[in-house]
Tab-separated table of N, CA and C in Angstrom:
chain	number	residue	atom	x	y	z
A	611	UNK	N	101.370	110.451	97.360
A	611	UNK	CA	100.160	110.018	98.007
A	611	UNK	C	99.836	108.581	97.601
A	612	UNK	N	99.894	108.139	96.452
A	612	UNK	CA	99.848	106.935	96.034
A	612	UNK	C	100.755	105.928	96.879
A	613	UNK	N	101.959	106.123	96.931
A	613	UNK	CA	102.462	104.942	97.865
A	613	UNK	C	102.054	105.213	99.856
A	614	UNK	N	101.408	106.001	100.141
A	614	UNK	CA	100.936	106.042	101.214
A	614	UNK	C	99.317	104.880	100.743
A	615	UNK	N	98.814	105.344	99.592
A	615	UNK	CA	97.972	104.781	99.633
A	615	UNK	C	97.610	102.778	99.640
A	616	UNK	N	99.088	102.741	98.707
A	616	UNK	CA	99.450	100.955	98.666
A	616	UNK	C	99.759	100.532	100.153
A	617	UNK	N	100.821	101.233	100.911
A	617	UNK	CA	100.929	100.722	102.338
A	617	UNK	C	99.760	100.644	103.162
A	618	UNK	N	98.986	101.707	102.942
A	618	UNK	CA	97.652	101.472	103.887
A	618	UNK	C	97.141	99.889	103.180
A	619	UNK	N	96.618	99.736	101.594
A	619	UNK	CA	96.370	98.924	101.401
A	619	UNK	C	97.092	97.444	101.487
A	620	UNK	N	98.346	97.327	101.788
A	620	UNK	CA	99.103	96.212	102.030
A	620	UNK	C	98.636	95.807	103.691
A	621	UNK	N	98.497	97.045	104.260
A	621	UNK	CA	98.316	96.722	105.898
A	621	UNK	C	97.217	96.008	106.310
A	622	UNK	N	96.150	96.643	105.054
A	622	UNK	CA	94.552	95.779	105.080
A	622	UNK	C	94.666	94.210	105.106
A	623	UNK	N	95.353	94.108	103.736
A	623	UNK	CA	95.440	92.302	103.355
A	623	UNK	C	96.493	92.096	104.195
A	624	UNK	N	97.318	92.240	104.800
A	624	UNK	CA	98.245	91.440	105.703
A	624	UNK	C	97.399	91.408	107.480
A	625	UNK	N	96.521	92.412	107.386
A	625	UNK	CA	95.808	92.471	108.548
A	625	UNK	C	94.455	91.119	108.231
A	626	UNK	N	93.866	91.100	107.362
A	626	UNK	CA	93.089	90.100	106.901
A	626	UNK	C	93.278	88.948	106.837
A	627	UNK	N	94.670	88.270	106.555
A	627	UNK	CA	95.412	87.441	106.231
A	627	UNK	C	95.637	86.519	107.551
A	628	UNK	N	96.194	87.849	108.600
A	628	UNK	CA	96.948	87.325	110.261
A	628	UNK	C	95.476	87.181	111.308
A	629	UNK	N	94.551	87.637	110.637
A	629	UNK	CA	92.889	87.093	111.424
A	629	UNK	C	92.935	86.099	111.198
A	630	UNK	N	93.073	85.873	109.911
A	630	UNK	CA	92.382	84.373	109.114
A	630	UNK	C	93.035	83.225	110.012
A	631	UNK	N	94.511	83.540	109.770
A	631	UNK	CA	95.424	82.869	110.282
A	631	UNK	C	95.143	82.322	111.905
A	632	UNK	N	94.535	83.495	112.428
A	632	UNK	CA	94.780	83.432	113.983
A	632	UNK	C	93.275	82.406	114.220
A	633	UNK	N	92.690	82.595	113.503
A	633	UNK	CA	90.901	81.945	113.663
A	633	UNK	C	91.559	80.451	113.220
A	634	UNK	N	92.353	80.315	112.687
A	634	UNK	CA	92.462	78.513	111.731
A	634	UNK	C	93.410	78.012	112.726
A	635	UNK	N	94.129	79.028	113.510
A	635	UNK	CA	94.892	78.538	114.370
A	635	UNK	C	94.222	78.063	115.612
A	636	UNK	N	93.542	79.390	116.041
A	636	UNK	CA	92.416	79.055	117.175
A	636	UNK	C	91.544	77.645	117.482
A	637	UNK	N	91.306	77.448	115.912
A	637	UNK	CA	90.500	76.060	115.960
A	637	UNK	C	91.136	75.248	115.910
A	638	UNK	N	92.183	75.157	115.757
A	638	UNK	CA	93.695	73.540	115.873
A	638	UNK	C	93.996	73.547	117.467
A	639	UNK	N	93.864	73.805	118.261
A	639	UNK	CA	93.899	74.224	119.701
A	639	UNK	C	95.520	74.219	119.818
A	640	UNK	N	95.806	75.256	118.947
A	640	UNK	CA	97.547	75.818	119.867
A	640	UNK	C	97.116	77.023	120.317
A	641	UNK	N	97.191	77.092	121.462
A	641	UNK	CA	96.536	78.007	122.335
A	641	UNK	C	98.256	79.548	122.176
A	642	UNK	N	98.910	78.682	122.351
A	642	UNK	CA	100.362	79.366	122.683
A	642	UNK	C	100.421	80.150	120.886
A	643	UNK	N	99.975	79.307	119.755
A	643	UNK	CA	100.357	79.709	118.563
A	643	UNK	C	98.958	81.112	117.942
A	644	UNK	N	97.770	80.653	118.659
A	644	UNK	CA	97.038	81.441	118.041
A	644	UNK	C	97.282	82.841	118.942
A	645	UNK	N	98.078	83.213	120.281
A	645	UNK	CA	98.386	83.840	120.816
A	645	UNK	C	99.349	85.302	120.141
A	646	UNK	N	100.289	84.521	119.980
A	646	UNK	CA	101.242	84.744	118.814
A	646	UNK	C	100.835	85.927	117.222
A	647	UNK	N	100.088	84.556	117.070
A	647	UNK	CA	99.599	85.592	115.293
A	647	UNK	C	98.054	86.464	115.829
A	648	UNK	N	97.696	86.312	117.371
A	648	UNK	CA	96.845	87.070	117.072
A	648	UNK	C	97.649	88.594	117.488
A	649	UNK	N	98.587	88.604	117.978
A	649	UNK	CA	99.403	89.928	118.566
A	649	UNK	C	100.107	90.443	117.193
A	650	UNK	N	100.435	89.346	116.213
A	650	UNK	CA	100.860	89.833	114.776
A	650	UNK	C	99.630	90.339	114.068
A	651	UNK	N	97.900	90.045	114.468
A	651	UNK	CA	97.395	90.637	113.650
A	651	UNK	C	97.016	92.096	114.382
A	652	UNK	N	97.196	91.966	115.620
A	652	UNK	CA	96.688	93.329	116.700
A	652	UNK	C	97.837	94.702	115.983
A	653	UNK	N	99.320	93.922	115.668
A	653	UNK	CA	100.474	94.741	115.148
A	653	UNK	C	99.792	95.168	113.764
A	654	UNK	N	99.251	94.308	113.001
A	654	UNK	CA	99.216	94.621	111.517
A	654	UNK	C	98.141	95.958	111.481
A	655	UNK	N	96.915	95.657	113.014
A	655	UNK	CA	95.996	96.551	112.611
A	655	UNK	C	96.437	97.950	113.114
A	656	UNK	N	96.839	98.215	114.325
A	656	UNK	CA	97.838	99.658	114.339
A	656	UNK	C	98.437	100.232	113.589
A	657	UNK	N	99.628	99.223	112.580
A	657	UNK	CA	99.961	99.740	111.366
A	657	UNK	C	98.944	100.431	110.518
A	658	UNK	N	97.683	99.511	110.081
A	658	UNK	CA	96.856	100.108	109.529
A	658	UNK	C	96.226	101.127	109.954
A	659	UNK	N	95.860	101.767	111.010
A	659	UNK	CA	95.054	102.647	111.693
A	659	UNK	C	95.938	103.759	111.345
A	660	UNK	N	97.210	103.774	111.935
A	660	UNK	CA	98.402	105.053	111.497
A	660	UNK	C	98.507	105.291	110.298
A	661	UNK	N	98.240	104.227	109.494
A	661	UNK	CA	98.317	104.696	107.648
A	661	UNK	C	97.111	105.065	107.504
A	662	UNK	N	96.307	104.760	107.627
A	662	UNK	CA	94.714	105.371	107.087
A	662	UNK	C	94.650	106.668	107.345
A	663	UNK	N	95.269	107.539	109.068
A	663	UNK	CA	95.217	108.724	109.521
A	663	UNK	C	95.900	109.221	108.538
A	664	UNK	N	97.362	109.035	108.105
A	664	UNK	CA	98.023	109.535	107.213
A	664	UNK	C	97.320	109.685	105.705
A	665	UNK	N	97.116	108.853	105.628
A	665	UNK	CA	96.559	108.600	104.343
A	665	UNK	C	95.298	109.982	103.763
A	666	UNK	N	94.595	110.177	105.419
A	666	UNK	CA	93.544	111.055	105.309
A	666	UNK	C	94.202	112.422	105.582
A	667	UNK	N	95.445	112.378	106.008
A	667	UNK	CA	95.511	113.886	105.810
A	667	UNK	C	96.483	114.271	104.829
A	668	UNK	N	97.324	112.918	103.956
A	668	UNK	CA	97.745	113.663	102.638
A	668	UNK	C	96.139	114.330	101.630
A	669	UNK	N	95.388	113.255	101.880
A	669	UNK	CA	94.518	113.528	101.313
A	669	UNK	C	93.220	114.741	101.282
A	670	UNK	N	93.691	115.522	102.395
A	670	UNK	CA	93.461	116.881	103.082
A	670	UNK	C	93.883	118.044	102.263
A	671	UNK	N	95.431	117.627	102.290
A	671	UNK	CA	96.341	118.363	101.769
A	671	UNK	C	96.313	118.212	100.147
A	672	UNK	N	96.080	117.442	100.113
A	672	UNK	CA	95.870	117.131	98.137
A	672	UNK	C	94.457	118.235	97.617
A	673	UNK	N	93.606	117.715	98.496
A	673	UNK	CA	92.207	118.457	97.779
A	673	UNK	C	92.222	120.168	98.342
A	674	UNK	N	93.145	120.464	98.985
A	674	UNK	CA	93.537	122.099	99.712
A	674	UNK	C	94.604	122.618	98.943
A	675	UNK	N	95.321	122.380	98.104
A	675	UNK	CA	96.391	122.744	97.584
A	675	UNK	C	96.579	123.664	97.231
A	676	UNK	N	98.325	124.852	97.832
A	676	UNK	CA	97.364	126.167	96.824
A	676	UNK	C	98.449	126.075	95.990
A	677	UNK	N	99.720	125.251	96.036
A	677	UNK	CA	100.917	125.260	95.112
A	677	UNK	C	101.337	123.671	94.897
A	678	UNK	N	101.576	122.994	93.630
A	678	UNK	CA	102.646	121.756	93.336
A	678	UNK	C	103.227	122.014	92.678
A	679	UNK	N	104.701	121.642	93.194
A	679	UNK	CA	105.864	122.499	92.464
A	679	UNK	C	106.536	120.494	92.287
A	680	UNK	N	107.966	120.923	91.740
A	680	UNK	CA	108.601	119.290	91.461
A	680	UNK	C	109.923	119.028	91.800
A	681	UNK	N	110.410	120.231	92.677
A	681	UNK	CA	111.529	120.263	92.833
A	681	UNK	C	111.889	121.170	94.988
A	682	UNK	N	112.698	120.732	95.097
A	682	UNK	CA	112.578	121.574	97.003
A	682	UNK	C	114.461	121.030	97.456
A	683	UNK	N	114.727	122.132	98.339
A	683	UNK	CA	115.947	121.927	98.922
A	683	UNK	C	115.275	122.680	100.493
A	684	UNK	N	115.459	121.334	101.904
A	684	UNK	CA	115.084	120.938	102.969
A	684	UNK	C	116.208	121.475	103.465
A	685	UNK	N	115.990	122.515	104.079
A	685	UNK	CA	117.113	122.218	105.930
A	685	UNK	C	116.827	122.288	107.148
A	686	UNK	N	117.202	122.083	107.967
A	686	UNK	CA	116.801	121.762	109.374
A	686	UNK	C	117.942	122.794	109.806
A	687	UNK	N	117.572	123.575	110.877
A	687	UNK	CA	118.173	124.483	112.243
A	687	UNK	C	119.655	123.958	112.208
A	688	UNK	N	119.884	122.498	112.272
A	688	UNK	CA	121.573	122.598	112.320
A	688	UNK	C	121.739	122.246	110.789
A	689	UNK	N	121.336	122.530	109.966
A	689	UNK	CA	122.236	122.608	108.668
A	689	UNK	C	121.784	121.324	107.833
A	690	UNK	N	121.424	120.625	108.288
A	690	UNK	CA	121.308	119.027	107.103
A	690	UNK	C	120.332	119.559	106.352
A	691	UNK	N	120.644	119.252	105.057
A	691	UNK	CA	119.883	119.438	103.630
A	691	UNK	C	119.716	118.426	102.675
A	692	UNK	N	118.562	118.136	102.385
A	692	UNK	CA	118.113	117.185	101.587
A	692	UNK	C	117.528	117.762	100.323
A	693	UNK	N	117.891	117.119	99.476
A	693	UNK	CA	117.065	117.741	98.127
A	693	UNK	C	115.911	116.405	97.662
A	694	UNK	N	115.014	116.815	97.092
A	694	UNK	CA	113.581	116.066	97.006
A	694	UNK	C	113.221	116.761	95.696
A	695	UNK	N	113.051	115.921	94.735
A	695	UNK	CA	112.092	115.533	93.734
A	695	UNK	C	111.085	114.694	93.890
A	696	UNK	N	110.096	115.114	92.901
A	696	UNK	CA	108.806	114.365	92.794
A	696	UNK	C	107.957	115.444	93.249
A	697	UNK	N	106.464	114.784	93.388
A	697	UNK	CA	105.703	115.848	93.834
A	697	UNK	C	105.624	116.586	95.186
A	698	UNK	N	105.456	117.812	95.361
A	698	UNK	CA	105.144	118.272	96.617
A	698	UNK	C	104.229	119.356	96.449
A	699	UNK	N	103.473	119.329	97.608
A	699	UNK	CA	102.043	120.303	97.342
A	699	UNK	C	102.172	121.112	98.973
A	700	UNK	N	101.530	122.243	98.891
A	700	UNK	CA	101.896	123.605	99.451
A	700	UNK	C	100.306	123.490	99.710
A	701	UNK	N	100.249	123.191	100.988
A	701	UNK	CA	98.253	123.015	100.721
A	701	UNK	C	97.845	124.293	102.726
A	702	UNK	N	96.828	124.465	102.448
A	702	UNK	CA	96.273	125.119	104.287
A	702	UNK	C	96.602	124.842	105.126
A	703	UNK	N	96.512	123.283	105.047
A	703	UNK	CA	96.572	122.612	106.439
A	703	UNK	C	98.949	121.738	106.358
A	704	UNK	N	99.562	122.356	105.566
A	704	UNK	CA	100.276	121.368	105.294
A	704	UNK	C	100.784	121.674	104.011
A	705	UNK	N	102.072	120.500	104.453
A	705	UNK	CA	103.004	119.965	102.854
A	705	UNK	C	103.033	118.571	102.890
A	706	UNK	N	102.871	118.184	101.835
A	706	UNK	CA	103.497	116.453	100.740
A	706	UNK	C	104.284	116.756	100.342
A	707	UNK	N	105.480	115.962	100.787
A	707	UNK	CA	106.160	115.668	99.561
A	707	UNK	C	106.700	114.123	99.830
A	708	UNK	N	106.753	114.105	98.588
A	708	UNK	CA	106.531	112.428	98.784
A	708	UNK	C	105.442	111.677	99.424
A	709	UNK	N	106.275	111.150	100.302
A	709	UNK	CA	105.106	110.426	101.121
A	709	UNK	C	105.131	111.075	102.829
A	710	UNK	N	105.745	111.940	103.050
A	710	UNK	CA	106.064	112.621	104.251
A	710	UNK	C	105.116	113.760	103.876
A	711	UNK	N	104.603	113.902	105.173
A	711	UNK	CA	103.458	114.675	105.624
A	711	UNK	C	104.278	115.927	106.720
A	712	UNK	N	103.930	117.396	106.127
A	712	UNK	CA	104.119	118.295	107.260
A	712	UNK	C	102.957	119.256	107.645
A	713	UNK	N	102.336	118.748	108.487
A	713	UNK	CA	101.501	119.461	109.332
A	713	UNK	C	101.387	120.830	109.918
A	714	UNK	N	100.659	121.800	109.976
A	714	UNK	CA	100.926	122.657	110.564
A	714	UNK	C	99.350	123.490	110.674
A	715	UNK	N	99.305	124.030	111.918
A	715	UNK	CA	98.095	124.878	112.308
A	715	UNK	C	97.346	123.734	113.305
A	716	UNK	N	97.749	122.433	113.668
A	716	UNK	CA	97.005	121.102	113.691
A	716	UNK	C	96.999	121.388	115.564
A	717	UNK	N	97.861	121.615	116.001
A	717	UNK	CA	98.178	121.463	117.212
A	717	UNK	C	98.319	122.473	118.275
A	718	UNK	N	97.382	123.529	117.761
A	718	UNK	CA	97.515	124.740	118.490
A	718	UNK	C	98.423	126.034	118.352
A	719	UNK	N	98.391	126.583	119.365
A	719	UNK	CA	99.642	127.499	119.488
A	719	UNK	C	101.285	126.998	119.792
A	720	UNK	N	101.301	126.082	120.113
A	720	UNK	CA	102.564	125.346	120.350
A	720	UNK	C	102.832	124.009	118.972
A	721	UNK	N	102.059	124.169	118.030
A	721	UNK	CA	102.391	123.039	117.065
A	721	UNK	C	102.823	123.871	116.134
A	722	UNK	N	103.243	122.978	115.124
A	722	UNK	CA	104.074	123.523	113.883
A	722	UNK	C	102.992	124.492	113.094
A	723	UNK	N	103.806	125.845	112.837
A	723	UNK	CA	103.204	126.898	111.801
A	723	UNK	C	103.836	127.383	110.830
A	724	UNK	N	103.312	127.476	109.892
A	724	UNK	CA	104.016	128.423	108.868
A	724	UNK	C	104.164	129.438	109.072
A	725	UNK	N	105.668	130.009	109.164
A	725	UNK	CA	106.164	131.063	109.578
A	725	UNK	C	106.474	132.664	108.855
A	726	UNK	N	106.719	132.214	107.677
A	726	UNK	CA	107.617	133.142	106.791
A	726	UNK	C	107.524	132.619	104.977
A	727	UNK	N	106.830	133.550	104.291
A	727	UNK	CA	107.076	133.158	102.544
A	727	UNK	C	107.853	134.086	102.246
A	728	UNK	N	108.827	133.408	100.961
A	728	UNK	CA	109.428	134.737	100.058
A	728	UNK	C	109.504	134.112	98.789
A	729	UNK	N	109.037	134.830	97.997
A	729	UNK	CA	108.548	134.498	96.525
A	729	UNK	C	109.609	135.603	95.842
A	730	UNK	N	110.742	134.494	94.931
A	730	UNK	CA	111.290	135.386	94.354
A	730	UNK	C	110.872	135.057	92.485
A	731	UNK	N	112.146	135.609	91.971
A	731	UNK	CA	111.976	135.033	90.394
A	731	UNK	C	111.574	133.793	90.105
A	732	UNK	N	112.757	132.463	90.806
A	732	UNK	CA	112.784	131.310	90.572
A	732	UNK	C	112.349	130.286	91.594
A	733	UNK	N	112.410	131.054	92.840
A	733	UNK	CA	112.462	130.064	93.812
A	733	UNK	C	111.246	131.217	95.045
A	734	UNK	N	110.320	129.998	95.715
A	734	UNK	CA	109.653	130.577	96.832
A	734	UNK	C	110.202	129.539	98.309
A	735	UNK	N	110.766	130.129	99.155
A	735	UNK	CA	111.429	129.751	100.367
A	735	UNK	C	110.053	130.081	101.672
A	736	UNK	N	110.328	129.109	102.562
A	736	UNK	CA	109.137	128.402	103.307
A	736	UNK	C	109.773	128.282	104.710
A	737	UNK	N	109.626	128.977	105.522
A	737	UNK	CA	109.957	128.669	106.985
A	737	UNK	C	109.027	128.245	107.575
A	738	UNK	N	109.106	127.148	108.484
A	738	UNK	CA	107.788	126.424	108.883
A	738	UNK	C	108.631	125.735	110.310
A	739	UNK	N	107.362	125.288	111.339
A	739	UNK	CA	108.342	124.819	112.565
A	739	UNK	C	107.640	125.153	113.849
A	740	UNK	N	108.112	124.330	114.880
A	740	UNK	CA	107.422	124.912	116.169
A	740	UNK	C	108.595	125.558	117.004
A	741	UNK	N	108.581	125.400	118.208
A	741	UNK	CA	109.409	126.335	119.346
A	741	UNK	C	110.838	124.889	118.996
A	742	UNK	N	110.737	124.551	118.757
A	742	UNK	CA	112.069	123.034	119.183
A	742	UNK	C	112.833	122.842	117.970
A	743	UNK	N	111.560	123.127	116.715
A	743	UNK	CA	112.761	122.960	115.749
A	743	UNK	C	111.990	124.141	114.359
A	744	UNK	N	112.947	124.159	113.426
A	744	UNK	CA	112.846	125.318	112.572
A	744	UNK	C	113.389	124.321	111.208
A	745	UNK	N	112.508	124.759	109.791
A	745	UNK	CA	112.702	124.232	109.072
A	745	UNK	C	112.672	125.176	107.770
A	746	UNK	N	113.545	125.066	106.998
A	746	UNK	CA	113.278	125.953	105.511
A	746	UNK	C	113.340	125.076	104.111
A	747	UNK	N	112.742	125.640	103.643
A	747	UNK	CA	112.447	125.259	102.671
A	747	UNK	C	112.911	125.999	101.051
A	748	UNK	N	113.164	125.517	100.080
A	748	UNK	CA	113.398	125.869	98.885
A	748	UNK	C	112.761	125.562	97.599
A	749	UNK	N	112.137	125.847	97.389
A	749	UNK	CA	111.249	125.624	96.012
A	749	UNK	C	111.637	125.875	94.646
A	750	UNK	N	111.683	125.481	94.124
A	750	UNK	CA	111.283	125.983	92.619
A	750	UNK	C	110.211	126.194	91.822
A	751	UNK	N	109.431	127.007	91.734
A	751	UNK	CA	108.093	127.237	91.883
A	751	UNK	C	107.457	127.586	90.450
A	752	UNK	N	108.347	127.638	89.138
A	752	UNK	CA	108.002	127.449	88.132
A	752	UNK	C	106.814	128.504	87.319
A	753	UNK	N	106.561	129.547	88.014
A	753	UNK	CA	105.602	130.376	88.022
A	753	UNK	C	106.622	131.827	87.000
A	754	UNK	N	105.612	132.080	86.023
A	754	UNK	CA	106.391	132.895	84.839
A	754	UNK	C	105.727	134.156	84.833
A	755	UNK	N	104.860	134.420	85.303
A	755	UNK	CA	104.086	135.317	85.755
A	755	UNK	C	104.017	136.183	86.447
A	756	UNK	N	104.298	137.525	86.338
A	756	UNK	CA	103.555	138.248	88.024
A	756	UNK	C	101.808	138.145	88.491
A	757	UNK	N	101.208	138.050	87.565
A	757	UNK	CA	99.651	137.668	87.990
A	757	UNK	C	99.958	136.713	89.209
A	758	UNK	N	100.353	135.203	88.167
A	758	UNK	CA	100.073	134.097	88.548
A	758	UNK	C	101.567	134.084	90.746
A	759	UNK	N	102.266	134.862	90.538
A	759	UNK	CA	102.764	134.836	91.482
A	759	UNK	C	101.681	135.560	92.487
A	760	UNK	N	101.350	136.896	91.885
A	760	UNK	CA	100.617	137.372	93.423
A	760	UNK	C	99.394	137.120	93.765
A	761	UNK	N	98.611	136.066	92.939
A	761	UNK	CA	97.251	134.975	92.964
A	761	UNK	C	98.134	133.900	94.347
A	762	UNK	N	99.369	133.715	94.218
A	762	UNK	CA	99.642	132.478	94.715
A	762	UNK	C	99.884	133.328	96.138
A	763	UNK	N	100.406	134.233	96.318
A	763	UNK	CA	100.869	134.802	97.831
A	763	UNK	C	99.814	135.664	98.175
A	764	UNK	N	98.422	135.800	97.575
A	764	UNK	CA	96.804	135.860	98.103
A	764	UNK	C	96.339	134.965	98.518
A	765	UNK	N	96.479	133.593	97.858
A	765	UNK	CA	95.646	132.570	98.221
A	765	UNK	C	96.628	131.680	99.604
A	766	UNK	N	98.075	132.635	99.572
A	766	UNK	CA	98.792	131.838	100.775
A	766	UNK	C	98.080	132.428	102.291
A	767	UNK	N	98.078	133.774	101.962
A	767	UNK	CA	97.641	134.804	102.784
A	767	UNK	C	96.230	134.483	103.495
A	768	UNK	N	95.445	134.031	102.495
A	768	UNK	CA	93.702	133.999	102.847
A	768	UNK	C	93.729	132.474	103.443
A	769	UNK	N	94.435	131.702	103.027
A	769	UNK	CA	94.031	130.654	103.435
A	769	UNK	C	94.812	129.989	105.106
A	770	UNK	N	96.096	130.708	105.056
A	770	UNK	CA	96.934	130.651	106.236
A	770	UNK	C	97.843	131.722	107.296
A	771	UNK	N	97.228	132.892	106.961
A	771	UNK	CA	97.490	134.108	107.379
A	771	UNK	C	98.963	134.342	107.125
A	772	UNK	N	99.681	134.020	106.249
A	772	UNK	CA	101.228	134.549	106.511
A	772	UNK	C	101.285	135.342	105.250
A	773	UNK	N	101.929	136.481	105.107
A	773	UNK	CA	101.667	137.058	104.273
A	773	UNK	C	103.309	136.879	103.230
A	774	UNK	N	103.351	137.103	102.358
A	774	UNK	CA	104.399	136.356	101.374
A	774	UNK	C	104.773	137.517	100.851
A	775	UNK	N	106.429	137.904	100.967
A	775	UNK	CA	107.394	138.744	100.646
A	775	UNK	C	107.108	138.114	99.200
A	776	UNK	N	107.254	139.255	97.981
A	776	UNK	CA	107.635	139.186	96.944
A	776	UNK	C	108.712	140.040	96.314
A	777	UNK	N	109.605	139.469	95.914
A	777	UNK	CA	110.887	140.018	95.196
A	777	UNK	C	111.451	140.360	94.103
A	778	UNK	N	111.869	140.557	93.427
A	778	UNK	CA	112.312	140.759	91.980
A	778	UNK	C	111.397	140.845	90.922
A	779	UNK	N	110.534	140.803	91.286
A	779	UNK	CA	109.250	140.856	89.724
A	779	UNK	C	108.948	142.513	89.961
């Protein structure tokens, strides 16, 4: 969330910067030049508008959280797998990890939902996805507990209706 948060803030001062620019230009009468940096500052502020949205819904997902785990293995429907360290959070509305945002419940009946939990010993696996594409997930979920596991596949349950297979405990 933090480097979502510097890009939004880089977009500010480079958006601040290409005004300034376009106003000092404006008053030198290059009509053709203040044209120019004012379409570089119109670019800088879109950038910014798309990071701020983002920005507000890691930040959704941060204060909703019902799991941060530090470890995940990603695949997609045809097979590509990515492995990801660092933080990732398991929140109502959504996952972080990193700086990638996954949405879900946002867009209706046809947008991405969480589909499927299974909470085993070591690892809780995450199917999530709309009609076009399908995504799983692998966790390492670090949880030593049976309390603390079936607190976590209650609070998955209450907060996003999918109810969470538990295994081996």
């Amino acid at each position: 969330m933090e480097l979502i948060r510097r890009q939004r803030n880089s977009y500010f001062f480079l958006s601040l910067a290409s005004i300034c620019l376009t106003v000092w230009i404006a008053t030198t009468s290059l009509p053709k030049a203040a044209l120019a940096s004012g379409a570089m500052s119109l670019a800088f502020i879109l950038f910014l508008v798309r990071q701020s949205r983002l920005l507000n819904d890691a930040t959704l997902i941060w204060d909703n959280r019902i799991l941060a785990v530090s470890s995940a293995h990603i695949s997609i429907a045809d097979n590509q797998v990515e492995k990801s360290t660092g933080q990732i959070v398991i929140s109502t509305f959504g996952m972080l990890i990193g700086s990638k945002i996954y949405r879900w419940g946002l867009d209706g009946v046809h947008g991405t939902r969480l589909n499927a939990v299974e909470i085993d010993k070591e690892h809780m696996y995450l199917t999530f996805g709309d009609a076009d594409q399908t995504m799983k997930m692998e966790l390492l979920h670090g949880m030593t507990q049976r309390h603390a596991v079936l607190e976590t596949a209650q609070k998955l349950w209450h907060e996003t209706g999918v109810t969470a297979g538990i295994s081996g405990w």
